[in-house]
Amino acid sequence: MRADPSQAEPHDVLIHVCVTCRRADDDADAPRPGARLHRALADALPAGMALRPVECLGNCRRSCTVAVSAPGCWTYVFGDLVAESGTEVLAAAALLAGSTDGLMPWRGRPEPFKRGMIARIPPLLDHKEAAE
Amino acid sequence: MRADPSQAEPHDVLIHVCVTCRRADDDADAPRPGARLHRALADALPAGMALRPVECLGNCRRSCTVAVSAPGCWTYVFGDLVAESGTEVLAAAALLAGSTDGLMPWRGRPEPFKRGMIARIPPLLDHKEAAE
């Protein structure tokens, strides 16, 4: 799936965080849990990881939501997270960063990242290549 | 979000289809609905679109599942589809192909693509750019 895995490790990981995520019973005037998660990640982000806030990752039913991507790897969307999930998000991102086959290993995943997968998307090849 | 939208239209669209998708009450020995959807799409695929089968897009709770991507555009994952959803998948893919802002327009979406969004992921920038 990856062009040349040996050239790409460790991967730079990109973490998208939905900052508009909240649950129906959350106080509408309080900082949104997704925004609090984003802030916690920004405060703890290690080298080799990038962070981007997003207004809606489309997973409103099972917030909070993050998407974790790395070059040549699958992109993973996880939900059912909370404002306090920062440490686990970074652990999962580090797992993808160290992947040898483009997949996030199951072993070592924090518990919310075993049961909270919303979707995963293969690395996007050049479209012409995919069409051949 | 896109570097230069005027250079990128119409986009080549890439459709991923989960070919292992089936519901709990489906006959385990019958062709899987996801595989039937993939076959229908392959038979009707227009120019400018590419199709790739995938074993599991991680949305097992709400199959059948497709992911629709295009250069510079958001990637969309849709679920709650059926083997007979091919025409609607192609209509949604055509909407993304004609997008002027990288988003799939709401107007004109087939009904299953209004209520069946599982996730959407921004176009992946260069990670270094995202980190700045």
XYZ file of N, CA and C in Angstrom:
792
model
N 0.838 -1.205 0.000
C 0.000 0.000 0.000
C 0.871 1.252 0.000
N 2.034 1.154 0.644
C 2.915 2.324 0.694
C 4.032 2.160 -0.322
N 4.418 3.286 -0.892
C 5.377 3.235 -1.982
C 6.716 2.670 -1.501
N 7.181 3.176 -0.383
C 8.474 2.727 0.121
C 8.520 2.963 1.631
N 8.044 2.001 2.390
C 7.929 2.206 3.830
C 9.250 2.577 4.494
N 10.344 2.064 3.949
C 11.614 2.296 4.618
C 12.013 3.766 4.589
N 11.436 4.516 3.650
C 11.782 5.929 3.523
C 10.940 6.824 4.418
N 9.977 6.267 5.083
C 8.943 7.132 5.646
C 8.801 7.021 7.163
N 9.783 6.452 7.836
C 9.628 6.271 9.273
C 10.657 7.075 10.043
N 10.306 7.631 11.204
C 8.940 7.724 11.678
C 8.157 8.779 10.894
N 6.872 8.543 10.746
C 6.044 9.451 9.975
C 5.729 10.705 10.783
N 5.577 11.793 10.111
C 4.961 12.956 10.733
C 3.466 12.691 10.810
N 2.927 12.876 11.971
C 1.509 12.581 12.171
C 0.732 13.883 12.227
N -0.409 13.872 11.602
C -1.302 15.032 11.621
C -2.573 14.638 12.372
N -2.909 15.419 13.387
C -4.099 15.150 14.193
C -5.117 16.260 13.927
N -6.273 15.877 13.420
C -7.395 16.811 13.319
C -8.301 16.614 14.536
N -8.728 17.706 15.122
C -9.649 17.627 16.262
C -10.882 18.460 15.954
N -12.047 17.867 16.109
C -13.287 18.632 15.945
C -13.469 19.500 17.174
N -13.448 20.806 16.990
C -13.565 21.719 18.132
C -15.005 22.157 18.378
N -15.903 21.696 17.533
C -17.316 22.043 17.760
C -18.074 20.907 18.422
N -17.409 19.786 18.619
C -18.074 18.631 19.219
C -18.603 18.940 20.611
N -19.861 18.608 20.842
C -20.411 18.559 22.200
C -21.570 17.587 22.200
N -21.917 17.129 23.370
C -23.046 16.214 23.487
C -24.304 17.010 23.775
N -25.443 16.370 23.531
C -26.719 17.074 23.664
C -26.919 17.629 25.069
N -26.375 16.937 26.064
C -26.609 17.378 27.440
C -25.503 18.285 27.969
N -24.558 18.682 27.103
C -23.525 19.621 27.535
C -24.107 21.032 27.611
N -23.592 21.808 28.552
C -23.970 23.217 28.681
C -23.579 23.942 27.388
N -24.553 24.548 26.731
C -24.287 25.178 25.433
C -23.348 26.371 25.563
N -23.262 26.956 26.758
C -22.431 28.141 26.943
C -21.014 27.813 27.416
N -20.788 26.586 27.827
C -19.460 26.204 28.331
C -18.529 25.940 27.150
N -17.218 26.024 27.386
C -16.288 25.634 26.308
C -16.602 24.214 25.848
N -16.585 24.017 24.563
C -16.976 22.704 24.036
C -15.909 21.655 24.353
N -16.332 20.455 24.661
C -15.354 19.412 24.976
C -14.315 19.232 23.873
N -14.750 19.341 22.628
C -13.798 19.211 21.527
C -12.746 20.316 21.546
N -13.170 21.524 21.895
C -12.228 22.640 21.985
C -11.277 22.440 23.156
N -11.789 21.881 24.255
C -10.926 21.613 25.415
C -9.919 20.514 25.079
N -10.371 19.517 24.344
C -9.439 18.455 23.913
C -8.356 19.040 23.013
N -8.746 19.893 22.100
C -7.777 20.521 21.211
C -6.744 21.315 22.005
N -7.196 22.063 23.003
C -6.265 22.868 23.804
C -5.286 21.972 24.563
N -5.813 20.884 25.121
C -4.935 19.965 25.861
C -3.881 19.366 24.937
N -4.283 19.034 23.716
C -3.323 18.475 22.754
C -2.288 19.521 22.353
N -2.729 20.758 22.156
C -1.793 21.822 21.771
C -0.745 22.025 22.856
N -1.160 21.885 24.099
C -0.231 22.104 25.217
C 0.775 20.965 25.373
N 0.469 19.811 24.808
C 1.309 18.631 25.054
C 1.893 18.043 23.779
N 1.743 18.749 22.653
C 2.098 18.168 21.360
C 3.607 17.945 21.234
N 4.035 16.733 20.983
C 5.474 16.488 20.838
C 5.959 16.837 19.431
N 7.268 16.875 19.282
C 7.859 17.084 17.957
C 7.410 15.964 17.023
N 7.262 16.279 15.759
C 6.874 15.266 14.778
C 5.380 15.109 14.633
N 4.602 15.868 15.419
C 3.146 15.815 15.273
C 2.622 17.218 14.987
N 1.611 17.264 14.128
C 0.945 18.531 13.824
C -0.507 18.418 14.250
N -1.095 19.543 14.561
C -2.450 19.582 15.122
C -3.266 20.612 14.366
N -4.467 20.222 13.964
C -5.333 21.196 13.283
C -6.744 21.121 13.846
N -7.294 22.253 14.249
C -8.698 22.270 14.657
C -9.593 22.226 13.429
N -10.731 21.582 13.556
C -11.679 21.468 12.448
C -13.074 21.733 12.992
N -13.862 22.434 12.208
C -15.256 22.623 12.600
C -16.084 21.530 11.958
N -16.245 20.470 12.689
C -17.071 19.320 12.326
C -16.355 18.296 11.456
N -16.138 17.157 12.027
C -15.630 15.998 11.286
C -16.768 15.055 10.907
N -17.996 15.499 11.117
C -19.146 14.746 10.620
C -19.564 13.575 11.497
N -19.009 13.521 12.688
C -19.303 12.393 13.583
C -20.055 12.882 14.824
N -21.064 13.693 14.586
C -21.734 14.375 15.696
C -22.405 13.387 16.662
N -22.760 12.223 16.175
C -23.467 11.274 17.047
C -22.568 10.694 18.115
N -21.271 10.665 17.860
C -20.351 9.985 18.790
C -19.128 10.861 19.090
N -19.375 12.110 19.466
C -18.264 12.993 19.802
C -17.691 12.610 21.173
N -16.480 13.169 21.475
C -15.576 14.008 20.699
C -14.888 13.155 19.632
N -14.351 13.847 18.636
C -13.838 13.172 17.451
C -12.459 13.686 17.058
N -11.579 12.756 16.700
C -10.289 13.130 16.124
C -10.054 12.287 14.874
N -9.241 12.802 13.973
C -8.749 12.035 12.821
C -7.234 12.068 12.862
N -6.619 10.922 12.675
C -5.163 10.797 12.757
C -4.653 10.312 11.402
N -3.726 11.065 10.824
C -3.198 10.756 9.487
C -1.679 10.783 9.518
N -1.072 10.065 8.612
C 0.379 10.140 8.410
C 0.647 9.750 6.963
N 1.722 10.308 6.377
C 2.011 10.029 4.968
C 2.153 8.526 4.712
N 1.457 8.049 3.721
C 1.544 6.640 3.357
C 0.754 5.714 4.252
N 0.091 6.274 5.251
C -0.683 5.451 6.195
C -2.183 5.654 5.984
N -2.951 4.721 6.535
C -4.392 4.904 6.601
C -4.705 6.088 7.513
N -5.819 6.765 7.231
C -6.337 7.790 8.130
C -7.407 7.156 9.005
N -7.337 7.429 10.306
C -8.279 6.847 11.262
C -9.120 7.941 11.891
N -10.410 7.704 11.974
C -11.308 8.598 12.692
C -11.793 7.873 13.940
N -11.605 8.518 15.083
C -12.053 7.943 16.344
C -13.058 8.875 17.004
N -14.048 8.273 17.650
C -15.047 9.045 18.367
C -15.210 8.547 19.783
N -16.281 8.983 20.424
C -16.570 8.611 21.815
C -15.455 9.051 22.751
N -14.728 10.112 22.373
C -13.670 10.633 23.235
C -14.240 11.743 24.126
N -13.427 12.187 25.075
C -13.839 13.259 25.978
C -12.729 14.311 26.019
N -13.030 15.412 26.675
C -12.060 16.509 26.748
C -10.747 16.053 27.364
N -10.818 15.023 28.203
C -9.635 14.555 28.936
C -8.889 13.431 28.200
N -9.194 13.198 26.922
C -8.596 12.072 26.183
C -7.244 12.396 25.554
N -6.684 13.548 25.851
C -5.478 13.986 25.156
C -4.334 12.983 25.191
N -4.060 12.446 26.368
C -2.940 11.517 26.491
C -3.131 10.302 25.594
N -4.375 9.823 25.551
C -4.653 8.647 24.723
C -4.582 8.987 23.226
N -4.995 10.185 22.857
C -4.881 10.589 21.449
C -3.415 10.600 21.030
N -2.570 11.152 21.883
C -1.142 11.217 21.533
C -0.527 9.821 21.477
N -0.965 8.932 22.353
C -0.452 7.558 22.316
C -0.856 6.864 21.017
N -2.094 7.071 20.603
C -2.555 6.462 19.353
C -1.811 7.066 18.160
N -1.602 8.367 18.190
C -0.886 9.025 17.096
C 0.543 8.495 17.010
N 1.160 8.270 18.165
C 2.528 7.734 18.165
C 2.550 6.317 17.591
N 1.502 5.548 17.838
C 1.418 4.200 17.259
C 1.402 4.268 15.738
N 0.608 5.199 15.195
C 0.556 5.321 13.736
C 1.905 5.812 13.205
N 2.530 6.709 13.952
C 3.841 7.233 13.529
C 4.865 6.109 13.386
N 4.746 5.095 14.227
C 5.712 4.007 14.191
C 5.276 2.822 13.366
N 4.173 2.958 12.657
C 3.652 1.835 11.880
C 4.627 1.397 10.791
N 4.716 0.104 10.603
C 5.587 -0.414 9.549
C 4.811 -0.836 8.304
N 3.494 -0.865 8.393
C 2.684 -1.316 7.258
C 1.574 -0.330 6.902
N 1.613 0.864 7.486
C 0.600 1.866 7.168
C -0.657 1.760 8.002
N -0.748 0.710 8.816
C -1.925 0.512 9.669
C -1.577 0.863 11.118
N -2.568 1.302 11.884
C -2.349 1.535 13.299
C -2.410 0.190 14.023
N -1.312 -0.207 14.679
C -1.328 -1.510 15.344
C -2.443 -1.588 16.378
N -3.003 -2.773 16.519
C -4.033 -2.994 17.528
C -3.403 -3.082 18.913
N -2.318 -3.813 18.962
C -1.625 -3.970 20.240
C -1.081 -2.612 20.689
N -1.366 -2.283 21.907
C -0.871 -1.027 22.452
C -1.830 0.133 22.316
N -2.924 -0.086 21.557
C -3.876 1.022 21.447
C -4.522 1.305 22.805
N -4.620 2.583 23.171
C -5.413 2.916 24.354
C -6.843 2.390 24.179
N -7.467 2.036 25.261
C -8.785 1.380 25.199
C -9.798 2.155 24.339
N -9.889 3.485 24.465
C -10.878 4.195 23.631
C -10.596 4.072 22.136
N -9.366 3.698 21.805
C -9.011 3.566 20.393
C -9.184 2.136 19.881
N -9.617 1.267 20.764
C -10.048 -0.059 20.322
C -11.547 -0.060 20.030
N -12.297 0.553 20.888
C -13.758 0.477 20.728
C -14.353 1.705 20.036
N -13.551 2.752 19.820
C -14.108 3.997 19.311
C -13.815 4.295 17.856
N -13.416 3.281 17.067
C -13.131 3.584 15.663
C -14.432 3.907 14.932
N -14.406 5.018 14.222
C -15.564 5.444 13.430
C -15.371 5.050 11.970
N -14.166 5.242 11.481
C -13.863 4.879 10.093
C -12.355 4.875 9.908
N -11.922 4.185 8.871
C -10.513 4.259 8.458
C -10.495 4.313 6.936
N -9.550 5.060 6.405
C -9.508 5.320 4.960
C -8.100 5.038 4.465
N -7.971 4.267 3.393
C -6.630 3.934 2.896
C -5.856 5.177 2.491
N -4.534 5.071 2.469
C -3.741 6.186 1.954
C -4.167 6.491 0.528
N -4.245 7.754 0.215
C -4.741 8.141 -1.100
C -3.605 8.072 -2.102
N -3.698 7.105 -2.977
C -2.743 7.003 -4.079
C -3.039 8.081 -5.086
N -2.102 8.277 -5.948
C -2.381 9.062 -7.141
C -3.603 8.455 -7.825
N -4.567 9.299 -8.158
C -5.834 8.765 -8.661
C -5.680 8.041 -9.986
N -4.789 8.514 -10.797
C -4.587 7.822 -12.072
C -4.055 6.418 -11.827
N -3.157 6.321 -10.842
C -2.632 4.998 -10.494
C -3.762 4.100 -10.015
N -4.638 4.672 -9.189
C -5.736 3.864 -8.660
C -6.680 3.398 -9.769
N -6.763 4.175 -10.816
C -7.717 3.858 -11.884
C -7.189 2.783 -12.809
N -5.891 2.508 -12.722
C -5.311 1.558 -13.673
C -5.612 0.119 -13.299
N -8.703 26.395 1.859
C -8.274 25.038 2.175
C -7.565 24.419 0.967
N -7.996 24.846 -0.250
C -7.352 24.281 -1.436
C -6.377 25.293 -2.001
N -5.290 24.765 -2.539
C -4.225 25.654 -2.983
C -4.706 26.557 -4.111
N -5.362 25.982 -5.069
C -5.812 26.771 -6.210
C -6.995 26.067 -6.856
N -8.184 26.361 -6.377
C -9.373 25.637 -6.843
C -9.548 25.730 -8.357
N -9.146 26.856 -8.940
C -9.403 27.024 -10.366
C -8.622 26.032 -11.212
N -7.554 25.479 -10.635
C -6.726 24.542 -11.377
C -7.221 23.097 -11.281
N -8.216 22.868 -10.492
C -8.470 21.491 -10.081
C -9.859 20.973 -10.463
N -10.529 21.670 -11.398
C -11.883 21.223 -11.694
C -11.993 20.749 -13.125
N -12.793 19.733 -13.414
C -13.402 18.868 -12.408
C -12.376 17.906 -11.826
N -12.550 17.557 -10.591
C -11.608 16.678 -9.916
C -11.793 15.240 -10.365
N -10.717 14.499 -10.353
C -10.826 13.050 -10.452
C -11.272 12.552 -9.090
N -12.283 11.754 -9.078
C -12.842 11.273 -7.818
C -12.428 9.823 -7.617
N -12.090 9.511 -6.404
C -11.717 8.146 -6.029
C -12.769 7.624 -5.051
N -13.341 6.483 -5.388
C -14.372 5.873 -4.546
C -13.804 4.588 -3.949
N -13.739 4.539 -2.646
C -13.406 3.299 -1.944
C -14.704 2.626 -1.512
N -14.787 1.322 -1.726
C -15.974 0.574 -1.301
C -15.533 -0.570 -0.405
N -16.138 -0.667 0.759
C -15.858 -1.811 1.626
C -16.561 -3.039 1.054
N -15.776 -4.022 0.656
C -16.373 -5.213 0.030
C -16.634 -6.318 1.053
N -16.270 -6.083 2.297
C -16.547 -7.086 3.331
C -17.787 -6.733 4.148
N -18.356 -5.581 3.879
C -19.532 -5.136 4.636
C -20.697 -6.121 4.507
N -21.252 -6.513 5.633
C -22.546 -7.182 5.640
C -23.195 -6.934 6.987
N -24.488 -7.113 7.020
C -25.210 -6.918 8.269
C -25.319 -8.246 8.996
N -25.589 -8.169 10.274
C -25.603 -9.373 11.107
C -26.605 -10.407 10.596
N -27.700 -9.942 10.010
C -28.736 -10.880 9.581
C -28.586 -11.300 8.119
N -27.494 -10.882 7.469
C -27.260 -11.319 6.089
C -26.782 -12.769 6.076
N -27.147 -13.483 5.045
C -26.669 -14.855 4.837
C -25.145 -14.833 4.694
N -24.458 -15.540 5.578
C -22.990 -15.497 5.587
C -22.391 -16.089 4.320
N -23.137 -16.933 3.629
C -22.611 -17.588 2.432
C -22.932 -16.831 1.144
N -23.809 -15.864 1.231
C -24.196 -15.110 0.032
C -23.132 -14.049 -0.269
N -23.071 -13.600 -1.524
C -22.155 -12.484 -1.816
C -22.464 -11.304 -0.898
N -21.428 -10.693 -0.384
C -21.642 -9.621 0.591
C -22.215 -8.382 -0.091
N -23.121 -7.707 0.578
C -23.707 -6.498 -0.026
C -22.650 -5.501 -0.470
N -21.587 -5.369 0.308
C -20.524 -4.445 -0.090
C -19.866 -4.870 -1.393
N -19.669 -6.167 -1.564
C -19.076 -6.672 -2.804
C -20.031 -6.474 -3.977
N -21.320 -6.640 -3.717
C -22.316 -6.422 -4.796
C -22.358 -4.942 -5.180
N -22.258 -4.071 -4.183
C -22.220 -2.633 -4.471
C -20.968 -2.301 -5.303
N -19.847 -2.882 -4.946
C -18.617 -2.642 -5.696
C -18.762 -3.076 -7.142
N -19.364 -4.234 -7.341
C -19.535 -4.739 -8.709
C -20.444 -3.813 -9.521
N -21.506 -3.360 -8.894
C -22.426 -2.460 -9.600
C -21.716 -1.167 -9.988
N -20.879 -0.661 -9.091
C -20.139 0.569 -9.397
C -19.133 0.330 -10.515
N -18.467 -0.801 -10.480
C -17.478 -1.106 -11.523
C -18.147 -1.160 -12.891
N -19.370 -1.673 -12.933
C -20.077 -1.811 -14.211
C -20.570 -0.478 -14.751
N -20.670 0.528 -13.881
C -21.284 1.794 -14.304
C -20.342 2.981 -14.164
N -19.072 2.725 -13.866
C -18.156 3.815 -13.520
C -17.896 4.732 -14.716
N -18.161 6.014 -14.574
C -17.898 6.929 -15.689
C -16.437 7.343 -15.747
N -16.053 7.969 -16.843
C -14.702 8.535 -16.949
C -14.492 9.557 -15.847
N -13.252 9.646 -15.374
C -12.931 10.641 -14.344
C -13.131 10.132 -12.928
N -13.596 8.897 -12.796
C -13.757 8.316 -11.465
C -12.958 7.026 -11.379
N -12.359 6.806 -10.219
C -11.629 5.571 -9.958
C -12.300 4.846 -8.801
N -12.146 3.544 -8.800
C -12.855 2.699 -7.828
C -11.852 1.743 -7.204
N -11.892 1.637 -5.899
C -11.000 0.681 -5.233
C -11.763 -0.092 -4.173
N -11.680 -1.423 -4.220
C -12.262 -2.220 -3.148
C -11.379 -2.175 -1.917
N -11.979 -2.207 -0.759
C -11.235 -2.178 0.502
C -11.830 -3.232 1.423
N -10.964 -3.908 2.142
C -11.464 -4.833 3.156
C -11.554 -4.096 4.470
N -12.708 -3.558 4.724
C -13.060 -2.876 5.976
C -12.645 -1.411 6.005
N -13.638 -0.578 5.991
C -13.440 0.857 6.203
C -13.736 1.232 7.659
N -13.907 0.229 8.499
C -14.016 0.491 9.938
C -15.386 0.948 10.404
N -16.358 0.852 9.516
C -17.713 1.323 9.843
C -18.688 0.148 9.897
N -18.292 -0.899 10.564
C -19.058 -2.143 10.524
C -20.474 -1.992 11.106
N -20.652 -1.030 11.989
C -21.968 -0.880 12.623
C -23.019 -0.356 11.669
N -22.571 0.359 10.630
C -23.543 1.019 9.748
C -23.202 0.765 8.280
N -22.998 -0.511 7.911
C -22.687 -0.827 6.520
C -23.958 -0.727 5.683
N -23.755 -0.769 4.330
C -22.542 -0.727 3.520
C -21.889 0.658 3.598
N -20.600 0.678 3.243
C -19.793 1.881 3.452
C -18.991 2.223 2.209
N -18.949 3.519 1.895
C -18.055 4.011 0.851
C -17.314 5.238 1.379
N -16.154 5.501 0.811
C -15.421 6.746 1.055
C -15.190 7.410 -0.296
N -15.448 8.705 -0.369
C -15.328 9.445 -1.621
C -14.291 10.547 -1.422
N -13.283 10.563 -2.284
C -12.170 11.514 -2.157
C -11.930 12.192 -3.511
N -11.352 13.362 -3.451
C -10.898 14.044 -4.670
C -9.770 14.980 -4.270
N -8.827 15.219 -5.178
C -7.678 16.064 -4.838
C -8.126 17.444 -4.360
N -7.598 17.853 -3.229
C -7.927 19.174 -2.700
C -9.264 19.258 -2.009
N -9.982 18.152 -1.982
C -11.320 18.136 -1.373
C -11.305 17.354 -0.055
N -12.320 17.568 0.742
C -12.547 16.732 1.907
C -12.849 15.304 1.445
N -12.491 14.345 2.284
C -12.891 12.959 2.060
C -14.131 12.679 2.902
N -15.113 12.040 2.292
C -16.368 11.740 2.975
C -16.554 10.235 3.099
N -16.969 9.814 4.276
C -17.330 8.418 4.502
C -18.835 8.356 4.738
N -19.492 7.518 3.954
C -20.934 7.345 4.096
C -21.258 5.896 4.410
N -22.256 5.712 5.262
C -22.702 4.380 5.610
C -24.197 4.226 5.408
N -24.723 3.138 5.962
C -26.157 2.832 5.853
C -26.581 2.666 4.402
N -25.624 2.278 3.536
C -25.961 2.041 2.134
C -26.311 0.565 1.935
N -26.806 0.250 0.735
C -27.167 -1.129 0.402
C -26.526 -1.497 -0.941
N -26.625 -2.757 -1.286
C -26.021 -3.223 -2.529
C -26.548 -2.463 -3.740
N -27.767 -1.944 -3.608
C -28.418 -1.262 -4.730
C -28.173 0.248 -4.748
N -27.217 0.732 -3.955
C -26.998 2.190 -3.827
C -26.074 2.773 -4.890
N -25.689 1.979 -5.885
C -24.676 2.435 -6.833
C -24.984 3.756 -7.498
N -26.205 3.922 -7.977
C -26.559 5.158 -8.675
C -26.375 6.366 -7.768
N -26.757 6.192 -6.503
C -26.633 7.317 -5.564
C -25.167 7.583 -5.222
N -24.364 6.539 -5.132
C -22.930 6.744 -4.871
C -22.320 7.560 -6.010
N -22.646 7.214 -7.231
C -22.077 7.943 -8.371
C -22.567 9.385 -8.419
N -23.813 9.600 -8.025
C -24.331 10.973 -7.996
C -23.591 11.799 -6.940
N -23.338 11.196 -5.790
C -22.610 11.919 -4.738
C -21.175 12.181 -5.170
N -20.560 11.194 -5.802
C -19.181 11.372 -6.271
C -19.108 12.489 -7.310
N -20.119 12.572 -8.164
C -20.142 13.639 -9.172
C -20.294 15.006 -8.510
N -21.037 15.056 -7.417
C -21.170 16.321 -6.686
C -19.815 16.784 -6.159
N -19.062 15.854 -5.596
C -17.738 16.227 -5.077
C -16.818 16.625 -6.225
N -16.945 15.925 -7.340
C -16.107 16.249 -8.501
C -16.325 17.686 -8.959
N -17.532 18.168 -8.802
C -17.844 19.522 -9.265
C -17.751 20.574 -8.185
N -17.252 20.200 -7.020
C -17.190 21.137 -5.901
C -16.285 22.323 -6.215
N -16.704 23.490 -5.786
C -15.884 24.688 -5.997
C -15.134 25.094 -4.728
N -15.442 24.466 -3.601
C -14.801 24.856 -2.342
C -14.227 23.669 -1.573
N -14.176 22.503 -2.231
C -13.602 21.331 -1.576
C -14.587 20.546 -0.737
N -15.796 21.081 -0.598
C -16.834 20.403 0.187
C -17.869 19.779 -0.743
N -18.511 18.692 -0.298
C -19.604 18.123 -1.081
C -20.862 18.952 -0.821
N -21.424 19.545 -1.875
C -22.613 20.380 -1.664
C -23.743 19.570 -1.019
N -24.505 20.231 -0.178
C -25.660 19.581 0.452
C -26.795 19.465 -0.574
N -26.997 20.563 -1.283
C -28.061 20.569 -2.285
C -27.735 19.544 -3.374
N -28.686 18.734 -3.677
C -28.485 17.745 -4.725
C -27.995 16.401 -4.229
N -27.626 16.332 -2.950
C -27.187 15.020 -2.465
C -28.342 14.028 -2.454
N -28.077 12.820 -2.945
C -29.100 11.778 -2.798
C -29.430 11.605 -1.308
N -30.649 11.240 -1.030
C -31.127 11.187 0.359
C -30.190 10.388 1.284
N -29.700 9.204 0.862
C -28.818 8.456 1.773
C -27.523 9.202 2.099
N -27.191 10.182 1.277
C -25.964 10.938 1.507
C -26.223 12.198 2.329
N -27.460 12.415 2.695
C -27.759 13.456 3.676
C -27.759 12.875 5.081
N -28.348 11.717 5.228
C -28.494 11.173 6.586
C -27.431 10.131 6.923
N -26.619 9.718 5.949
C -25.695 8.615 6.193
C -24.234 9.010 6.346
N -23.964 10.291 6.628
C -22.546 10.656 6.773
C -21.986 10.045 8.047
N -20.855 9.392 7.890
C -20.152 8.781 9.025
C -19.031 9.696 9.504
N -18.311 10.268 8.578
C -17.220 11.178 8.927
C -16.811 11.947 7.677
N -16.147 13.058 7.899
C -15.515 13.797 6.796
C -14.173 14.287 7.301
N -13.191 14.302 6.412
C -11.813 14.598 6.796
C -11.272 15.649 5.842
N -10.671 16.707 6.380
C -10.172 17.767 5.493
C -9.117 17.243 4.537
N -8.919 17.950 3.430
C -7.821 17.585 2.533
C -6.519 17.637 3.312
N -5.670 16.671 3.062
C -4.430 16.580 3.818
C -3.391 17.502 3.220
N -3.108 18.569 3.946
C -2.029 19.465 3.531
C -0.702 18.790 3.772
N 0.292 19.365 3.187
C 1.650 19.010 3.593
C 1.748 19.178 5.110
N 2.275 18.154 5.774
C 2.252 18.187 7.239
C 3.080 19.324 7.814
N 4.162 19.634 7.175
C 4.977 20.739 7.678
C 4.196 22.032 7.611
N 3.449 22.192 6.522
C 2.621 23.393 6.390
C 1.586 23.447 7.517
N 0.985 22.282 7.798
C -0.035 22.246 8.847
C 0.553 22.579 10.211
N 1.826 22.265 10.392
C 2.437 22.462 11.705
C 2.837 23.921 11.932
N 2.851 24.698 10.882
C 3.344 26.079 11.033
C 2.297 26.988 11.655
